[in-house]
Amino acid sequence: MKREILISAANRETRVAILEDDQLVELLVDRPDVKRLVGDIFVGKVDAVLPGIQAAFVDIGTEKAAFLHASDLVYDEDAADDDDDGEDEDDDSDGDDGAEGPGGGARRRGGRRRADAPPIQDVLKKGQDIIVQVTKEAISTKGPRVTAQVSLAGRFLVFMPHASRVGVSRKIGERAERQRLRELVEGVLPEKSGGVIVRTVGEDVTRETFERELQTLIAQWKRIKRKTTFARAPALLHRETSLTRGIVRDIFSTKVENVQVDSKQVYNEIVDYLKGVAPELVDRVKLYEGTASLFDKANIETEIRDLFKRRCDLPSGGYLIIEPTEALVSIDVNSGRFTGKKDPEKTILRINLEAAREVARQLRLRDVGGIIVCDFIDMETKANRDRVLQELRSHLGRDRARTRAFAVSDLGLIEMTRQRVRQSHLQSMTEPCPTCHGTGRVFTPETIVRRIERAVKRMAAEGKRDPLLVKLYPEVALHVLEEEKDLLKRLQKVAGFPLELRDDPLLRPDEFRLVVKGAGRDVTQQYAVA
């Protein structure tokens, strides 16, 4: 598979595009006015401890207090060693290849508090200082999520000062190779210094390189700890690396054909970094100096523009409808204009297989997280349903974020989850429409006219007799002129006072204003209740 990274840097925005076989699969955007917190380490002050949900709120200096669950506290691991065989560590150690790198690798299995761990109220008290790391950005009405199980990411290793074991990324498939890497790192890890995860790009790294990076990460943690002696909570102790450097650190390897950069400054930063950690990759970094923009040359600007559309077309003629909601994201698969030839089951299978591939790509591209429900076209045979599920899981395996897809349900749905560390592109790059407030719908002109009628009747019922000016959106006024010419006469007869209609292009499409002409007083809120 051909893999490329394109980096376009400007003064107010840096965009990173990841392409697989010349197709855009991932987009990351960094702007100076929107701080990226994931991976940052703070000394925070406990605001509140909630035993009922085994969680605490920690002030780290953000607008909303951060959420800390009991499963993310640091406990004595030695007490649990007798209960664990160590093999499951591999299944838990892929946080290094997640959407951000640090902050995810040290979580305990399943996010659950150990059965023998003390309740959170026995560990934390209000007003207590605690070192935490951000694992999820503030999303919607929720503040950031943090963990006390801090981790520091290097290129080849993730160092976890509060852990005590060596894990290996499960994306390194061979068990023998994982065991070799585990033993290699155990040989250079100082006793009682912490735990380590070997990252996917560390597969072919020498013992000396592991040792050098480990010493760097341990020294970095010691500097962070020293800062806590004079820092007053809440305070930032460590800032995660920049977007471009993080991408190079986490993704760039021999499996990536090239990195193209359109900024001389960013190009030099990447080259200087690679000279220290992976000099063999320097030749794969290219400075783009063309007249057309880098993204235009790669023909991906159109795809970026289409990120926010509900409809996503498939090659066969079918299409997806992607609907984000507060609780989950629903994806509906439709056959569209594709009708196949003879066998309807084969037709449906082909559309569903295409949809499975596109669903996995769209989730990465839109950076959608949380609960996702996919409604594929119903299939008769279990073999075909399993084939679609396998196709979906296969393409989700390319995702850097942790994903999990469950078997097809009795209703023919595939339910899945995707790791969410920040707002989706839809949430971060758009805002609700001021007219429809995010519903995507506005009242029809006829509905608006009926609301005006009810408002005028309310005024008449209260005995009001002052002349009234009704301001309408031009399209609604046109509807009155063309469809309800007798409206004004009819309303004046019912109300018993003069009425005047006037269009106002400054109003929203489903908005109107009731103004008492003599006093110029707006009474819309008083009478237009429905």
XYZ file of C-alpha atoms in Angstrom:
530
model
C 0.000 0.000 0.000
C 1.371 3.391 -1.034
C 1.325 5.860 1.845
C 2.132 9.592 1.755
C 1.967 12.515 4.173
C 1.301 16.069 2.952
C 1.924 19.021 5.273
C 0.643 22.478 4.370
C 1.691 25.169 6.843
C 0.526 28.783 6.948
C 0.647 31.508 9.602
C -2.811 30.786 11.025
C -3.294 27.118 10.128
C -1.343 23.912 9.614
C -3.023 21.025 7.814
C -1.725 17.470 7.581
C -3.200 15.020 5.055
C -2.467 11.294 5.066
C -2.986 9.509 1.750
C -3.202 5.773 1.136
C -3.015 4.663 -2.512
C -3.535 8.318 -3.542
C -6.785 8.520 -1.543
C -7.252 10.912 1.372
C -7.875 8.917 4.568
C -6.993 11.305 7.392
C -6.919 15.065 7.932
C -5.484 16.908 10.922
C -5.838 20.653 11.433
C -3.918 22.796 13.897
C -4.733 26.462 14.548
C -3.061 28.751 17.089
C -6.409 29.933 18.465
C -7.453 26.342 19.289
C -5.100 24.751 21.798
C -4.482 21.024 21.535
C -4.403 19.638 25.069
C -4.128 15.864 24.581
C -0.782 14.691 25.943
C -0.205 17.824 28.041
C 0.707 17.219 31.688
C -0.600 19.471 34.477
C -0.424 19.721 38.221
C -4.076 20.171 39.089
C -6.121 20.796 42.207
C -8.987 18.465 43.103
C -12.225 20.464 42.958
C -14.621 17.737 44.023
C -14.663 14.012 44.787
C -17.826 12.116 43.837
C -17.969 8.662 45.484
C -21.294 7.878 43.801
C -19.664 7.671 40.357
C -16.127 6.977 41.606
C -14.747 10.080 39.924
C -13.295 13.488 40.705
C -13.178 16.889 39.031
C -9.738 18.449 38.796
C -8.967 22.112 38.085
C -6.185 22.239 35.479
C -6.769 25.848 34.427
C -9.239 25.133 31.614
C -12.711 26.680 31.354
C -14.306 23.503 32.721
C -12.804 21.224 35.344
C -11.267 18.008 34.035
C -12.887 14.631 34.711
C -10.763 11.988 36.475
C -12.226 8.490 36.888
C -11.086 6.073 39.581
C -9.799 3.717 36.862
C -7.275 6.399 35.890
C -5.690 6.774 39.319
C -2.289 5.322 40.139
C -2.422 2.207 42.298
C 0.273 -0.129 43.562
C 0.660 -2.600 40.692
C 2.625 -5.110 42.732
C -0.566 -6.159 44.504
C -2.057 -7.211 41.194
C 0.926 -9.026 39.724
C -0.202 -12.391 41.051
C -3.532 -12.062 39.233
C -2.159 -11.208 35.778
C -0.297 -13.461 33.403
C 1.225 -10.553 31.466
C 0.135 -11.810 28.059
C -2.882 -9.481 27.920
C -0.536 -6.529 28.156
C -0.061 -6.765 24.391
C -3.748 -6.218 23.823
C -3.665 -3.114 25.933
C -0.495 -1.610 24.629
C -1.587 -0.049 21.376
C -2.140 3.389 22.855
C 1.159 4.364 21.279
C -0.406 4.186 17.864
C -3.599 5.960 18.853
C -4.690 9.349 17.675
C -2.260 11.181 19.930
C 0.403 8.814 21.242
C 0.869 9.816 24.871
C -1.853 9.583 27.441
C -3.422 6.401 26.125
C -0.912 3.647 26.702
C -1.082 3.469 30.462
C -4.801 2.858 30.858
C -5.751 -0.354 32.642
C -7.716 -3.030 30.787
C -11.335 -2.117 30.132
C -11.034 1.208 31.973
C -12.197 -0.435 35.212
C -10.920 0.149 38.726
C -9.142 -2.888 40.176
C -11.384 -4.873 42.486
C -8.878 -4.600 45.344
C -8.221 -0.881 44.799
C -9.446 1.509 47.512
C -12.445 3.790 46.787
C -11.580 7.122 45.201
C -12.649 9.035 48.337
C -9.904 7.235 50.271
C -7.265 8.269 47.706
C -8.232 11.845 46.821
C -9.435 14.768 48.932
C -10.790 18.148 47.893
C -7.990 20.702 47.547
C -5.304 18.048 46.985
C -2.686 18.578 44.251
C -2.310 15.813 41.666
C -0.277 15.331 38.469
C -2.550 14.457 35.536
C -2.314 14.121 31.769
C -5.056 15.025 29.295
C -6.389 12.027 27.351
C -9.437 13.657 25.754
C -10.204 17.234 24.747
C -13.242 19.103 26.033
C -16.168 18.077 23.839
C -19.580 19.764 23.755
C -20.644 20.424 27.364
C -17.996 18.161 28.910
C -14.591 19.252 30.151
C -11.332 17.436 29.342
C -10.716 13.896 30.566
C -7.459 13.266 32.411
C -5.495 10.361 33.838
C -2.982 10.173 36.663
C -1.258 7.325 34.777
C 1.116 9.618 32.935
C 2.978 8.459 29.821
C 5.706 10.116 27.734
C 6.009 9.180 24.069
C 9.274 8.923 22.174
C 9.659 7.696 18.636
C 10.257 4.067 19.559
C 9.065 3.820 23.163
C 6.326 5.102 25.451
C 7.592 5.533 29.009
C 5.100 5.127 31.872
C 6.657 6.219 35.181
C 3.867 4.717 37.307
C 3.798 1.299 35.608
C 6.133 -1.632 36.161
C 5.898 -3.785 33.056
C 7.150 -3.873 29.484
C 4.505 -4.114 26.765
C 4.716 -4.308 22.993
C 2.324 -2.817 20.439
C -0.088 -5.475 19.249
C 0.374 -4.130 15.720
C 3.644 -6.078 15.758
C 1.972 -9.331 14.827
C 4.462 -12.122 15.533
C 4.487 -13.374 19.114
C 8.168 -14.349 18.904
C 9.115 -10.840 17.776
C 7.100 -9.249 20.567
C 8.837 -11.471 23.093
C 12.262 -10.573 21.650
C 11.515 -6.863 21.879
C 10.171 -7.231 25.421
C 13.354 -8.969 26.577
C 15.516 -6.399 24.760
C 13.837 -3.464 26.513
C 13.786 -5.225 29.895
C 17.564 -5.467 29.569
C 17.992 -1.684 29.331
C 15.182 -0.581 31.678
C 16.559 0.507 35.067
C 15.022 -1.324 38.005
C 11.920 0.343 39.518
C 12.120 3.245 37.086
C 8.728 2.622 35.448
C 7.124 0.715 32.603
C 7.602 0.868 28.843
C 5.643 0.149 25.671
C 7.552 -0.653 22.485
C 5.942 1.224 19.595
C 5.292 -0.275 16.176
C 8.138 1.674 14.537
C 10.533 0.169 17.127
C 10.418 -3.264 15.534
C 13.878 -3.095 13.928
C 15.569 -0.806 16.456
C 18.862 -1.718 18.160
C 19.425 -2.095 21.889
C 21.575 1.052 21.934
C 18.807 3.142 20.362
C 16.262 1.873 22.889
C 18.644 2.651 25.734
C 19.362 6.174 24.474
C 15.689 7.060 24.022
C 14.744 5.534 27.363
C 17.336 7.647 29.156
C 15.948 10.746 27.412
C 12.382 9.955 28.484
C 13.380 9.188 32.083
C 15.304 12.472 32.259
C 12.263 14.279 30.850
C 10.060 12.820 33.585
C 12.538 13.891 36.265
C 12.392 17.479 34.933
C 8.592 17.382 35.072
C 8.697 16.132 38.659
C 11.117 18.894 39.649
C 8.714 21.505 38.300
C 6.061 20.381 40.791
C 8.215 21.627 43.691
C 7.706 25.272 42.734
C 4.624 25.162 40.435
C 1.353 26.252 42.019
C -1.702 24.293 40.912
C -3.222 24.566 38.412
C -0.103 24.772 36.233
C 1.193 23.293 32.989
C 4.207 21.018 33.540
C 4.756 19.601 30.051
C 3.437 20.544 26.611
C 2.968 17.782 24.050
C 4.960 18.247 20.854
C 3.565 20.170 17.848
C 1.199 18.552 15.349
C 3.770 18.185 12.563
C 6.521 16.836 14.794
C 4.032 14.482 16.469
C 2.930 13.124 13.094
C 6.525 12.504 12.043
C 7.283 10.878 15.397
C 4.204 8.645 15.433
C 3.645 7.725 11.774
C 6.684 8.378 9.582
C 8.577 5.138 8.977
C 9.858 3.043 6.080
C 6.196 2.197 5.340
C 5.604 5.830 4.295
C 6.822 6.580 0.776
C 7.416 10.303 1.293
C 6.530 13.422 3.256
C 5.880 16.595 1.247
C 6.037 19.963 3.013
C 5.259 23.367 1.518
C 6.989 25.387 4.271
C 10.776 25.780 4.377
C 10.707 26.327 8.150
C 8.662 23.169 8.854
C 10.785 21.225 6.375
C 13.964 22.189 8.251
C 12.394 21.272 11.603
C 11.439 17.811 10.333
C 14.842 17.177 8.792
C 16.673 18.273 11.964
C 14.482 15.969 14.066
C 14.981 12.985 11.747
C 18.753 13.425 11.693
C 18.730 12.625 15.397
C 16.278 9.700 15.446
C 16.002 8.227 11.927
C 18.598 9.626 9.510
C 17.743 6.954 6.934
C 14.366 8.691 6.383
C 15.699 12.200 5.654
C 15.768 11.574 1.894
C 12.034 10.838 1.934
C 11.180 14.361 3.096
C 10.549 16.657 0.117
C 10.127 20.438 0.084
C 7.277 21.383 -2.244
C 7.941 24.624 -4.112
C 5.275 24.517 -6.851
C 3.082 27.500 -7.736
C -0.204 25.656 -7.124
C -1.007 24.822 -3.516
C 0.166 21.416 -2.307
C -3.356 20.170 -1.553
C -4.665 21.403 -4.925
C -1.880 19.534 -6.689
C -2.872 16.359 -4.847
C -6.563 16.928 -5.768
C -7.798 16.613 -2.190
C -9.334 20.046 -1.552
C -12.663 18.862 -2.984
C -12.693 15.888 -0.623
C -11.956 18.177 2.317
C -14.820 20.464 1.288
C -17.166 17.455 1.136
C -16.255 16.363 4.681
C -19.386 17.925 6.118
C -21.945 16.606 3.651
C -24.548 14.132 4.875
C -24.348 12.130 1.667
C -21.257 10.203 0.609
C -21.386 8.486 -2.803
C -19.997 5.002 -3.463
C -18.289 3.937 -6.731
C -21.129 1.564 -7.714
C -23.829 4.232 -7.442
C -24.899 3.498 -3.877
C -24.381 6.049 -1.120
C -24.055 6.580 2.624
C -26.052 9.000 4.775
C -23.977 10.048 7.800
C -25.932 11.686 10.629
C -24.124 12.822 13.810
C -26.341 13.138 16.894
C -25.678 13.961 20.539
C -25.628 10.290 21.595
C -24.161 8.524 18.552
C -23.440 8.683 14.834
C -25.811 6.808 12.531
C -24.720 5.647 9.073
C -27.299 4.377 6.591
C -26.314 2.434 3.468
C -28.504 2.867 0.361
C -28.338 1.140 -3.031
C -29.059 4.363 -4.939
C -29.040 3.943 -8.705
C -27.124 0.647 -8.618
C -29.536 -2.224 -9.371
C -27.128 -4.971 -10.436
C -28.062 -7.561 -13.049
C -29.785 -10.745 -11.892
C -28.913 -11.906 -8.382
C -30.149 -9.353 -5.788
C -28.054 -10.911 -2.998
C -24.849 -10.387 -5.013
C -25.903 -6.815 -5.753
C -26.513 -6.101 -2.069
C -23.251 -7.778 -1.042
C -21.248 -5.656 -3.485
C -22.820 -2.419 -2.203
C -22.288 -3.427 1.435
C -18.635 -4.343 0.853
C -18.043 -0.964 -0.809
C -19.895 0.713 2.057
C -17.804 -1.105 4.690
C -14.602 0.223 3.142
C -15.993 3.742 2.822
C -17.399 3.775 6.365
C -13.953 2.989 7.778
C -12.406 5.761 5.633
C -15.043 8.357 6.483
C -14.687 7.752 10.228
C -10.951 8.470 9.986
C -11.410 11.373 7.601
C -14.122 13.116 9.634
C -12.445 12.133 12.934
C -15.733 10.769 14.246
C -15.648 9.118 17.669
C -17.902 7.518 20.254
C -20.726 5.111 19.440
C -21.433 4.480 15.742
C -24.338 2.448 14.338
C -24.183 1.283 10.706
C -27.373 0.158 8.970
C -26.220 -1.953 6.036
C -28.661 -3.284 3.443
C -30.252 -6.508 4.731
C -28.556 -9.714 3.575
C -30.108 -13.173 3.572
C -27.097 -15.353 4.342
C -24.964 -15.303 7.467
C -21.841 -15.882 5.354
C -22.418 -12.589 3.530
C -23.093 -10.727 6.785
C -19.858 -12.095 8.244
C -17.982 -11.121 5.086
C -19.151 -7.510 5.362
C -18.212 -7.408 9.048
C -14.757 -8.794 8.271
C -14.264 -6.216 5.508
C -15.191 -3.437 7.924
C -12.853 -4.734 10.627
C -10.031 -5.162 8.123
C -10.171 -1.512 7.058
C -10.695 -0.283 10.611
C -7.381 -2.004 11.394
C -5.625 0.798 9.493
C -7.066 3.384 11.867
C -4.673 4.909 14.426
C -7.575 5.405 16.834
C -8.775 2.355 18.749
C -11.911 0.850 17.198
C -14.163 -2.088 17.934
C -16.911 -3.459 15.673
C -19.467 -5.927 17.023
C -21.299 -8.702 15.175
C -24.380 -7.930 13.093
C -27.369 -7.517 15.442
C -30.833 -9.057 15.091
C -31.956 -5.807 13.454
C -29.195 -6.043 10.846
C -27.100 -3.282 12.408
C -23.370 -3.213 13.067
C -22.578 -1.361 16.271
C -19.065 -0.090 16.842
C -17.011 2.323 18.890
C -14.121 4.558 17.916
C -11.729 6.287 20.289
C -12.596 9.958 20.645
C -9.889 12.328 21.880
C -11.185 15.600 20.452
C -14.104 17.149 18.614
C -14.819 15.871 15.127
C -14.014 18.151 12.189
C -17.741 18.928 11.926
C -17.782 20.185 15.530
C -14.478 22.054 15.408
C -14.751 23.671 11.955
C -18.466 24.513 11.819
C -21.055 26.043 14.141
C -24.835 25.639 14.387
C -26.927 27.675 11.950
C -28.299 30.761 13.749
C -31.653 30.228 12.037
C -32.312 26.516 12.584
C -29.971 26.131 15.602
C -28.548 22.891 14.305
C -31.782 21.121 13.335
C -31.269 21.675 9.624
C -34.922 22.731 9.269
C -36.854 26.026 9.253
C -40.599 26.704 9.363
C -42.370 26.983 6.010
C -43.868 30.358 4.935
C -47.393 28.993 5.514
C -46.465 27.978 9.079
C -45.097 31.477 9.739
C -48.300 33.098 8.481
C -50.384 30.888 10.771
C -48.182 31.940 13.737
C -48.782 35.599 12.831
C -52.524 34.995 12.747
C -52.467 33.501 16.249
C -50.326 36.383 17.587
C -52.690 39.024 16.173
C -55.709 37.221 17.664
C -54.011 37.207 21.089
C -53.533 40.984 20.868
C -57.189 41.447 19.909
C -58.311 39.243 22.796
C -56.505 41.585 25.196
C -58.356 44.560 23.760
C -55.386 46.101 21.938
C -56.438 48.593 19.238
C -53.150 50.275 18.198
C -52.141 50.000 14.510
C -49.689 47.117 14.035
C -46.750 46.732 11.655
C -45.861 43.099 10.813
C -42.338 42.601 9.432
C -41.720 39.445 7.385
C -38.863 37.769 5.587
C -39.201 38.573 1.824
C -40.016 34.967 0.864
C -42.848 34.858 3.424
C -44.171 38.229 2.206
C -44.123 36.870 -1.364
C -46.105 33.820 -0.220
C -48.763 36.160 1.248
C -48.986 38.203 -1.982
C -49.269 35.140 -4.215
C -51.128 32.572 -2.117
C -53.085 34.500 0.545
C -54.033 37.861 -0.970
C -56.969 38.313 1.391
C -54.894 37.743 4.569
C -54.578 41.417 5.552
C -58.275 42.141 5.093
C -59.267 38.999 6.965
C -56.909 39.699 9.904
C -58.027 43.340 10.216
C -61.641 42.216 10.372
C -60.894 39.725 13.162
C -58.543 42.028 15.107
C -60.444 45.285 14.828
C -57.306 47.423 14.329
C -55.227 48.477 11.258
C -52.465 46.130 10.027
C -49.569 46.691 7.656
C -47.262 44.002 6.207
C -43.682 44.892 5.267
C -40.821 42.677 4.083
C -37.476 42.883 5.911
C -34.448 41.074 4.392
C -32.563 41.403 7.693
C -34.896 38.898 9.354
C -34.205 35.168 9.407
C -36.303 32.994 7.021
C -38.694 31.846 9.749
C -38.665 35.056 11.832
C -41.222 37.857 12.017
C -41.653 41.037 14.077
C -44.789 42.678 15.544
C -44.263 46.420 16.071
C -46.864 48.838 17.497
C -46.682 51.711 14.976
C -47.469 54.640 17.261
C -44.945 53.771 19.958
C -42.475 51.763 17.814
C -42.641 49.081 20.507
C -41.733 45.473 19.568
C -44.314 43.078 21.108
C -43.229 39.914 19.306
C -42.037 38.104 22.438
C -45.269 38.926 24.228
C -47.699 37.529 21.681
C -45.826 35.206 19.279
C -45.464 32.295 21.694
C -46.258 29.625 19.095
